[in-house]
PDB file of N, CA and C in Angstrom:
ATOM      1  N   ALA A   6      60.123 128.169 123.900  1.00  0.00           N
ATOM      2  CA  ALA A   6      61.018 128.408 125.021  1.00  0.00           C
ATOM      3  C   ALA A   6      60.277 128.987 126.219  1.00  0.00           C
ATOM      4  N   SER A   7      59.311 129.850 125.985  1.00  0.00           N
ATOM      5  CA  SER A   7      58.616 130.481 127.106  1.00  0.00           C
ATOM      6  C   SER A   7      57.807 129.474 127.922  1.00  0.00           C
ATOM      7  N   SER A   8      57.392 128.371 127.327  1.00  0.00           N
ATOM      8  CA  SER A   8      56.626 127.362 128.062  1.00  0.00           C
ATOM      9  C   SER A   8      57.478 126.638 129.091  1.00  0.00           C
ATOM     10  N   LEU A   9      58.792 126.762 129.015  1.00  0.00           N
ATOM     11  CA  LEU A   9      59.689 126.085 129.945  1.00  0.00           C
ATOM     12  C   LEU A   9      60.119 126.972 131.109  1.00  0.00           C
ATOM     13  N   GLU A  10      59.830 128.259 131.029  1.00  0.00           N
ATOM     14  CA  GLU A  10      60.376 129.213 131.991  1.00  0.00           C
ATOM     15  C   GLU A  10      59.942 128.972 133.427  1.00  0.00           C
ATOM     16  N   SER A  11      58.713 128.544 133.661  1.00  0.00           N
ATOM     17  CA  SER A  11      58.260 128.382 135.037  1.00  0.00           C
ATOM     18  C   SER A  11      58.497 126.976 135.580  1.00  0.00           C
ATOM     19  N   ALA A  12      59.035 126.096 134.784  1.00  0.00           N
ATOM     20  CA  ALA A  12      59.323 124.729 135.240  1.00  0.00           C
ATOM     21  C   ALA A  12      60.584 124.717 136.104  1.00  0.00           C
ATOM     22  N   ASP A  13      60.557 123.901 137.150  1.00  0.00           N
ATOM     23  CA  ASP A  13      61.763 123.742 137.970  1.00  0.00           C
ATOM     24  C   ASP A  13      62.856 123.045 137.185  1.00  0.00           C
ATOM     25  N   VAL A  14      62.461 122.016 136.433  1.00  0.00           N
ATOM     26  CA  VAL A  14      63.388 121.248 135.603  1.00  0.00           C
ATOM     27  C   VAL A  14      62.651 120.884 134.321  1.00  0.00           C
ATOM     28  N   SER A  15      63.347 120.945 133.195  1.00  0.00           N
ATOM     29  CA  SER A  15      62.747 120.573 131.912  1.00  0.00           C
ATOM     30  C   SER A  15      63.635 119.575 131.201  1.00  0.00           C
ATOM     31  N   PHE A  16      62.988 118.638 130.518  1.00  0.00           N
ATOM     32  CA  PHE A  16      63.692 117.647 129.713  1.00  0.00           C
ATOM     33  C   PHE A  16      63.114 117.691 128.316  1.00  0.00           C
ATOM     34  N   LEU A  17      63.978 117.693 127.330  1.00  0.00           N
ATOM     35  CA  LEU A  17      63.552 117.642 125.941  1.00  0.00           C
ATOM     36  C   LEU A  17      64.121 116.393 125.296  1.00  0.00           C
ATOM     37  N   LEU A  18      63.351 115.830 124.394  1.00  0.00           N
ATOM     38  CA  LEU A  18      63.839 114.732 123.576  1.00  0.00           C
ATOM     39  C   LEU A  18      64.419 115.352 122.319  1.00  0.00           C
ATOM     40  N   ARG A  19      65.681 115.052 122.052  1.00  0.00           N
ATOM     41  CA  ARG A  19      66.337 115.640 120.879  1.00  0.00           C
ATOM     42  C   ARG A  19      65.557 115.253 119.626  1.00  0.00           C
ATOM     43  N   PRO A  20      65.127 116.240 118.857  1.00  0.00           N
ATOM     44  CA  PRO A  20      64.338 115.943 117.651  1.00  0.00           C
ATOM     45  C   PRO A  20      65.210 115.379 116.531  1.00  0.00           C
ATOM     46  N   ASP A  21      64.543 114.738 115.580  1.00  0.00           N
ATOM     47  CA  ASP A  21      65.257 114.202 114.419  1.00  0.00           C
ATOM     48  C   ASP A  21      65.875 115.327 113.585  1.00  0.00           C
ATOM     49  N   GLN A  22      65.198 116.450 113.552  1.00  0.00           N
ATOM     50  CA  GLN A  22      65.695 117.604 112.806  1.00  0.00           C
ATOM     51  C   GLN A  22      66.128 118.670 113.798  1.00  0.00           C
ATOM     52  N   ASP A  23      67.204 119.356 113.498  1.00  0.00           N
ATOM     53  CA  ASP A  23      67.727 120.368 114.405  1.00  0.00           C
ATOM     54  C   ASP A  23      66.869 121.622 114.358  1.00  0.00           C
ATOM     55  N   TRP A  24      66.242 121.954 115.469  1.00  0.00           N
ATOM     56  CA  TRP A  24      65.506 123.216 115.554  1.00  0.00           C
ATOM     57  C   TRP A  24      66.021 124.068 116.698  1.00  0.00           C
ATOM     58  N   GLY A  25      67.277 123.871 117.045  1.00  0.00           N
ATOM     59  CA  GLY A  25      67.944 124.755 117.988  1.00  0.00           C
ATOM     60  C   GLY A  25      67.844 124.359 119.448  1.00  0.00           C
ATOM     61  N   VAL A  26      67.665 123.088 119.757  1.00  0.00           N
ATOM     62  CA  VAL A  26      67.539 122.697 121.163  1.00  0.00           C
ATOM     63  C   VAL A  26      68.825 122.941 121.942  1.00  0.00           C
ATOM     64  N   ASP A  27      69.971 122.819 121.302  1.00  0.00           N
ATOM     65  CA  ASP A  27      71.223 123.076 122.010  1.00  0.00           C
ATOM     66  C   ASP A  27      71.323 124.544 122.403  1.00  0.00           C
ATOM     67  N   ASP A  28      70.903 125.438 121.526  1.00  0.00           N
ATOM     68  CA  ASP A  28      70.884 126.864 121.857  1.00  0.00           C
ATOM     69  C   ASP A  28      69.887 127.133 122.980  1.00  0.00           C
ATOM     70  N   LEU A  29      68.751 126.474 122.915  1.00  0.00           N
ATOM     71  CA  LEU A  29      67.736 126.624 123.950  1.00  0.00           C
ATOM     72  C   LEU A  29      68.288 126.166 125.296  1.00  0.00           C
ATOM     73  N   ALA A  30      68.974 125.047 125.310  1.00  0.00           N
ATOM     74  CA  ALA A  30      69.543 124.510 126.548  1.00  0.00           C
ATOM     75  C   ALA A  30      70.601 125.435 127.130  1.00  0.00           C
ATOM     76  N   SER A  31      71.344 126.106 126.278  1.00  0.00           N
ATOM     77  CA  SER A  31      72.389 126.999 126.787  1.00  0.00           C
ATOM     78  C   SER A  31      71.792 128.224 127.478  1.00  0.00           C
ATOM     79  N   ASN A  32      70.520 128.523 127.208  1.00  0.00           N
ATOM     80  CA  ASN A  32      69.861 129.676 127.824  1.00  0.00           C
ATOM     81  C   ASN A  32      68.996 129.299 129.025  1.00  0.00           C
ATOM     82  N   HIS A  33      68.858 128.002 129.316  1.00  0.00           N
ATOM     83  CA  HIS A  33      68.043 127.542 130.432  1.00  0.00           C
ATOM     84  C   HIS A  33      68.881 126.602 131.292  1.00  0.00           C
ATOM     85  N   HIS A  34      69.213 127.028 132.498  1.00  0.00           N
ATOM     86  CA  HIS A  34      70.092 126.236 133.368  1.00  0.00           C
ATOM     87  C   HIS A  34      69.458 124.918 133.805  1.00  0.00           C
ATOM     88  N   SER A  35      68.146 124.838 133.781  1.00  0.00           N
ATOM     89  CA  SER A  35      67.493 123.623 134.268  1.00  0.00           C
ATOM     90  C   SER A  35      66.915 122.779 133.140  1.00  0.00           C
ATOM     91  N   LEU A  36      67.525 122.860 131.976  1.00  0.00           N
ATOM     92  CA  LEU A  36      67.048 122.116 130.802  1.00  0.00           C
ATOM     93  C   LEU A  36      68.046 121.034 130.438  1.00  0.00           C
ATOM     94  N   SER A  37      67.529 119.830 130.273  1.00  0.00           N
ATOM     95  CA  SER A  37      68.355 118.688 129.901  1.00  0.00           C
ATOM     96  C   SER A  37      67.808 118.101 128.601  1.00  0.00           C
ATOM     97  N   ILE A  38      68.689 117.721 127.704  1.00  0.00           N
ATOM     98  CA  ILE A  38      68.279 117.169 126.414  1.00  0.00           C
ATOM     99  C   ILE A  38      68.638 115.691 126.369  1.00  0.00           C
ATOM    100  N   ALA A  39      67.623 114.860 126.171  1.00  0.00           N
ATOM    101  CA  ALA A  39      67.825 113.413 126.071  1.00  0.00           C
ATOM    102  C   ALA A  39      67.945 113.025 124.602  1.00  0.00           C
ATOM    103  N   ASN A  40      68.781 112.053 124.323  1.00  0.00           N
ATOM    104  CA  ASN A  40      69.014 111.643 122.937  1.00  0.00           C
ATOM    105  C   ASN A  40      67.994 110.657 122.403  1.00  0.00           C
ATOM    106  N   ASP A  41      67.312 109.932 123.306  1.00  0.00           N
ATOM    107  CA  ASP A  41      66.296 108.967 122.875  1.00  0.00           C
ATOM    108  C   ASP A  41      65.303 108.772 124.012  1.00  0.00           C
ATOM    109  N   PRO A  42      64.164 108.135 123.746  1.00  0.00           N
ATOM    110  CA  PRO A  42      63.138 107.969 124.788  1.00  0.00           C
ATOM    111  C   PRO A  42      63.639 107.233 126.036  1.00  0.00           C
ATOM    112  N   ASP A  43      64.481 106.220 125.877  1.00  0.00           N
ATOM    113  CA  ASP A  43      65.003 105.497 127.037  1.00  0.00           C
ATOM    114  C   ASP A  43      65.863 106.412 127.910  1.00  0.00           C
ATOM    115  N   ASP A  44      66.671 107.242 127.281  1.00  0.00           N
ATOM    116  CA  ASP A  44      67.502 108.203 127.995  1.00  0.00           C
ATOM    117  C   ASP A  44      66.617 109.209 128.736  1.00  0.00           C
ATOM    118  N   LEU A  45      65.558 109.652 128.109  1.00  0.00           N
ATOM    119  CA  LEU A  45      64.624 110.590 128.731  1.00  0.00           C
ATOM    120  C   LEU A  45      63.991 109.971 129.984  1.00  0.00           C
ATOM    121  N   LEU A  46      63.529 108.745 129.870  1.00  0.00           N
ATOM    122  CA  LEU A  46      62.915 108.062 131.009  1.00  0.00           C
ATOM    123  C   LEU A  46      63.918 107.859 132.143  1.00  0.00           C
ATOM    124  N   LEU A  47      65.136 107.501 131.825  1.00  0.00           N
ATOM    125  CA  LEU A  47      66.162 107.325 132.839  1.00  0.00           C
ATOM    126  C   LEU A  47      66.415 108.632 133.587  1.00  0.00           C
ATOM    127  N   ARG A  48      66.541 109.717 132.849  1.00  0.00           N
ATOM    128  CA  ARG A  48      66.778 111.023 133.471  1.00  0.00           C
ATOM    129  C   ARG A  48      65.627 111.421 134.385  1.00  0.00           C
ATOM    130  N   LEU A  49      64.403 111.180 133.925  1.00  0.00           N
ATOM    131  CA  LEU A  49      63.234 111.507 134.747  1.00  0.00           C
ATOM    132  C   LEU A  49      63.221 110.683 136.037  1.00  0.00           C
ATOM    133  N   ARG A  50      63.443 109.395 135.918  1.00  0.00           N
ATOM    134  CA  ARG A  50      63.428 108.522 137.101  1.00  0.00           C
ATOM    135  C   ARG A  50      64.495 108.924 138.114  1.00  0.00           C
ATOM    136  N   GLN A  51      65.596 109.492 137.649  1.00  0.00           N
ATOM    137  CA  GLN A  51      66.680 109.881 138.546  1.00  0.00           C
ATOM    138  C   GLN A  51      66.332 111.105 139.388  1.00  0.00           C
ATOM    139  N   VAL A  52      65.423 111.936 138.922  1.00  0.00           N
ATOM    140  CA  VAL A  52      65.143 113.178 139.645  1.00  0.00           C
ATOM    141  C   VAL A  52      63.760 113.237 140.283  1.00  0.00           C
ATOM    142  N   LEU A  53      62.827 112.419 139.840  1.00  0.00           N
ATOM    143  CA  LEU A  53      61.467 112.501 140.362  1.00  0.00           C
ATOM    144  C   LEU A  53      61.374 111.972 141.784  1.00  0.00           C
ATOM    145  N   VAL A  54      60.620 112.684 142.596  1.00  0.00           N
ATOM    146  CA  VAL A  54      60.338 112.258 143.961  1.00  0.00           C
ATOM    147  C   VAL A  54      58.826 112.318 144.165  1.00  0.00           C
ATOM    148  N   PRO A  55      58.298 111.589 145.157  1.00  0.00           N
ATOM    149  CA  PRO A  55      56.857 111.619 145.401  1.00  0.00           C
ATOM    150  C   PRO A  55      56.350 113.055 145.551  1.00  0.00           C
ATOM    151  N   GLY A  56      55.245 113.334 144.898  1.00  0.00           N
ATOM    152  CA  GLY A  56      54.646 114.662 144.929  1.00  0.00           C
ATOM    153  C   GLY A  56      54.997 115.528 143.732  1.00  0.00           C
ATOM    154  N   ASP A  57      56.008 115.128 142.963  1.00  0.00           N
ATOM    155  CA  ASP A  57      56.359 115.881 141.760  1.00  0.00           C
ATOM    156  C   ASP A  57      55.243 115.782 140.732  1.00  0.00           C
ATOM    157  N   GLN A  58      55.138 116.792 139.907  1.00  0.00           N
ATOM    158  CA  GLN A  58      54.187 116.798 138.800  1.00  0.00           C
ATOM    159  C   GLN A  58      54.965 116.802 137.498  1.00  0.00           C
ATOM    160  N   VAL A  59      54.520 115.987 136.560  1.00  0.00           N
ATOM    161  CA  VAL A  59      55.181 115.878 135.261  1.00  0.00           C
ATOM    162  C   VAL A  59      54.185 116.302 134.190  1.00  0.00           C
ATOM    163  N   VAL A  60      54.610 117.199 133.327  1.00  0.00           N
ATOM    164  CA  VAL A  60      53.804 117.618 132.189  1.00  0.00           C
ATOM    165  C   VAL A  60      54.516 117.137 130.934  1.00  0.00           C
ATOM    166  N   VAL A  61      53.816 116.383 130.113  1.00  0.00           N
ATOM    167  CA  VAL A  61      54.384 115.890 128.856  1.00  0.00           C
ATOM    168  C   VAL A  61      53.701 116.644 127.727  1.00  0.00           C
ATOM    169  N   MET A  62      54.494 117.313 126.923  1.00  0.00           N
ATOM    170  CA  MET A  62      53.955 118.054 125.782  1.00  0.00           C
ATOM    171  C   MET A  62      54.549 117.480 124.503  1.00  0.00           C
ATOM    172  N   SER A  63      53.681 117.133 123.588  1.00  0.00           N
ATOM    173  CA  SER A  63      54.120 116.558 122.328  1.00  0.00           C
ATOM    174  C   SER A  63      53.034 116.767 121.283  1.00  0.00           C
ATOM    175  N   ASN A  64      53.433 116.761 120.041  1.00  0.00           N
ATOM    176  CA  ASN A  64      52.448 116.870 118.968  1.00  0.00           C
ATOM    177  C   ASN A  64      52.289 115.549 118.212  1.00  0.00           C
ATOM    178  N   ARG A  65      52.752 114.462 118.843  1.00  0.00           N
ATOM    179  CA  ARG A  65      52.595 113.130 118.258  1.00  0.00           C
ATOM    180  C   ARG A  65      52.624 112.091 119.357  1.00  0.00           C
ATOM    181  N   HIS A  66      52.757 110.846 119.018  1.00  0.00           N
ATOM    182  CA  HIS A  66      52.649 109.759 119.993  1.00  0.00           C
ATOM    183  C   HIS A  66      53.752 109.759 121.038  1.00  0.00           C
ATOM    184  N   PHE A  67      54.886 110.339 120.763  1.00  0.00           N
ATOM    185  CA  PHE A  67      55.984 110.528 121.708  1.00  0.00           C
ATOM    186  C   PHE A  67      56.539 109.203 122.223  1.00  0.00           C
ATOM    187  N   HIS A  68      56.525 108.191 121.381  1.00  0.00           N
ATOM    188  CA  HIS A  68      57.139 106.893 121.672  1.00  0.00           C
ATOM    189  C   HIS A  68      56.559 106.210 122.913  1.00  0.00           C
ATOM    190  N   GLY A  69      55.338 106.561 123.285  1.00  0.00           N
ATOM    191  CA  GLY A  69      54.707 105.950 124.444  1.00  0.00           C
ATOM    192  C   GLY A  69      55.337 106.343 125.772  1.00  0.00           C
ATOM    193  N   VAL A  70      56.065 107.455 125.797  1.00  0.00           N
ATOM    194  CA  VAL A  70      56.793 107.856 127.001  1.00  0.00           C
ATOM    195  C   VAL A  70      55.858 108.028 128.190  1.00  0.00           C
ATOM    196  N   GLN A  71      54.687 108.605 127.989  1.00  0.00           N
ATOM    197  CA  GLN A  71      53.773 108.833 129.106  1.00  0.00           C
ATOM    198  C   GLN A  71      53.416 107.523 129.794  1.00  0.00           C
ATOM    199  N   GLN A  72      52.985 106.542 129.034  1.00  0.00           N
ATOM    200  CA  GLN A  72      52.588 105.257 129.607  1.00  0.00           C
ATOM    201  C   GLN A  72      53.787 104.518 130.202  1.00  0.00           C
ATOM    202  N   ARG A  73      54.914 104.584 129.529  1.00  0.00           N
ATOM    203  CA  ARG A  73      56.108 103.905 130.032  1.00  0.00           C
ATOM    204  C   ARG A  73      56.552 104.502 131.363  1.00  0.00           C
ATOM    205  N   LEU A  74      56.508 105.833 131.477  1.00  0.00           N
ATOM    206  CA  LEU A  74      56.893 106.483 132.728  1.00  0.00           C
ATOM    207  C   LEU A  74      55.935 106.093 133.850  1.00  0.00           C
ATOM    208  N   LEU A  75      54.649 106.127 133.578  1.00  0.00           N
ATOM    209  CA  LEU A  75      53.677 105.721 134.596  1.00  0.00           C
ATOM    210  C   LEU A  75      53.919 104.293 135.061  1.00  0.00           C
ATOM    211  N   SER A  76      54.155 103.402 134.142  1.00  0.00           N
ATOM    212  CA  SER A  76      54.416 102.002 134.486  1.00  0.00           C
ATOM    213  C   SER A  76      55.664 101.872 135.358  1.00  0.00           C
ATOM    214  N   GLN A  77      56.698 102.597 135.014  1.00  0.00           N
ATOM    215  CA  GLN A  77      57.955 102.505 135.764  1.00  0.00           C
ATOM    216  C   GLN A  77      57.830 103.114 137.148  1.00  0.00           C
ATOM    217  N   LEU A  78      57.051 104.177 137.287  1.00  0.00           N
ATOM    218  CA  LEU A  78      56.901 104.800 138.595  1.00  0.00           C
ATOM    219  C   LEU A  78      56.045 103.952 139.518  1.00  0.00           C
ATOM    220  N   VAL A  79      55.048 103.275 138.983  1.00  0.00           N
ATOM    221  CA  VAL A  79      54.207 102.407 139.786  1.00  0.00           C
ATOM    222  C   VAL A  79      55.016 101.238 140.326  1.00  0.00           C
ATOM    223  N   MET A  80      55.985 100.782 139.559  1.00  0.00           N
ATOM    224  CA  MET A  80      56.800  99.627 139.947  1.00  0.00           C
ATOM    225  C   MET A  80      57.845  99.979 141.014  1.00  0.00           C
ATOM    226  N   ARG A  81      58.069 101.248 141.291  1.00  0.00           N
ATOM    227  CA  ARG A  81      59.081 101.667 142.270  1.00  0.00           C
ATOM    228  C   ARG A  81      58.779 101.164 143.646  1.00  0.00           C
TER     229      ARG A  81
END
C-alpha cells in the first residue's frame, strides 16, 4: 500500500486470489481496480495524457500489459 501513496492515480489488476484489494481501494481515493487486463488498458487510455509517466509493477509476465499499452499509445 505504501508504494501507491505518492502516485497521482493508481490502477490495480484484481488478483485471482483475494488479498484485500477492495479494502486497499477504500483507503486510497485515487485507486482503481480493473477486473482483467483489457479493462486495465482501457482505464489507462482514458486518463493518460502526453507527458504522463506510467510505472508497471508486477512479479510475473502481467499478461503483456506493458507492451500492449505501448503499442496502443503509439497508435494514438
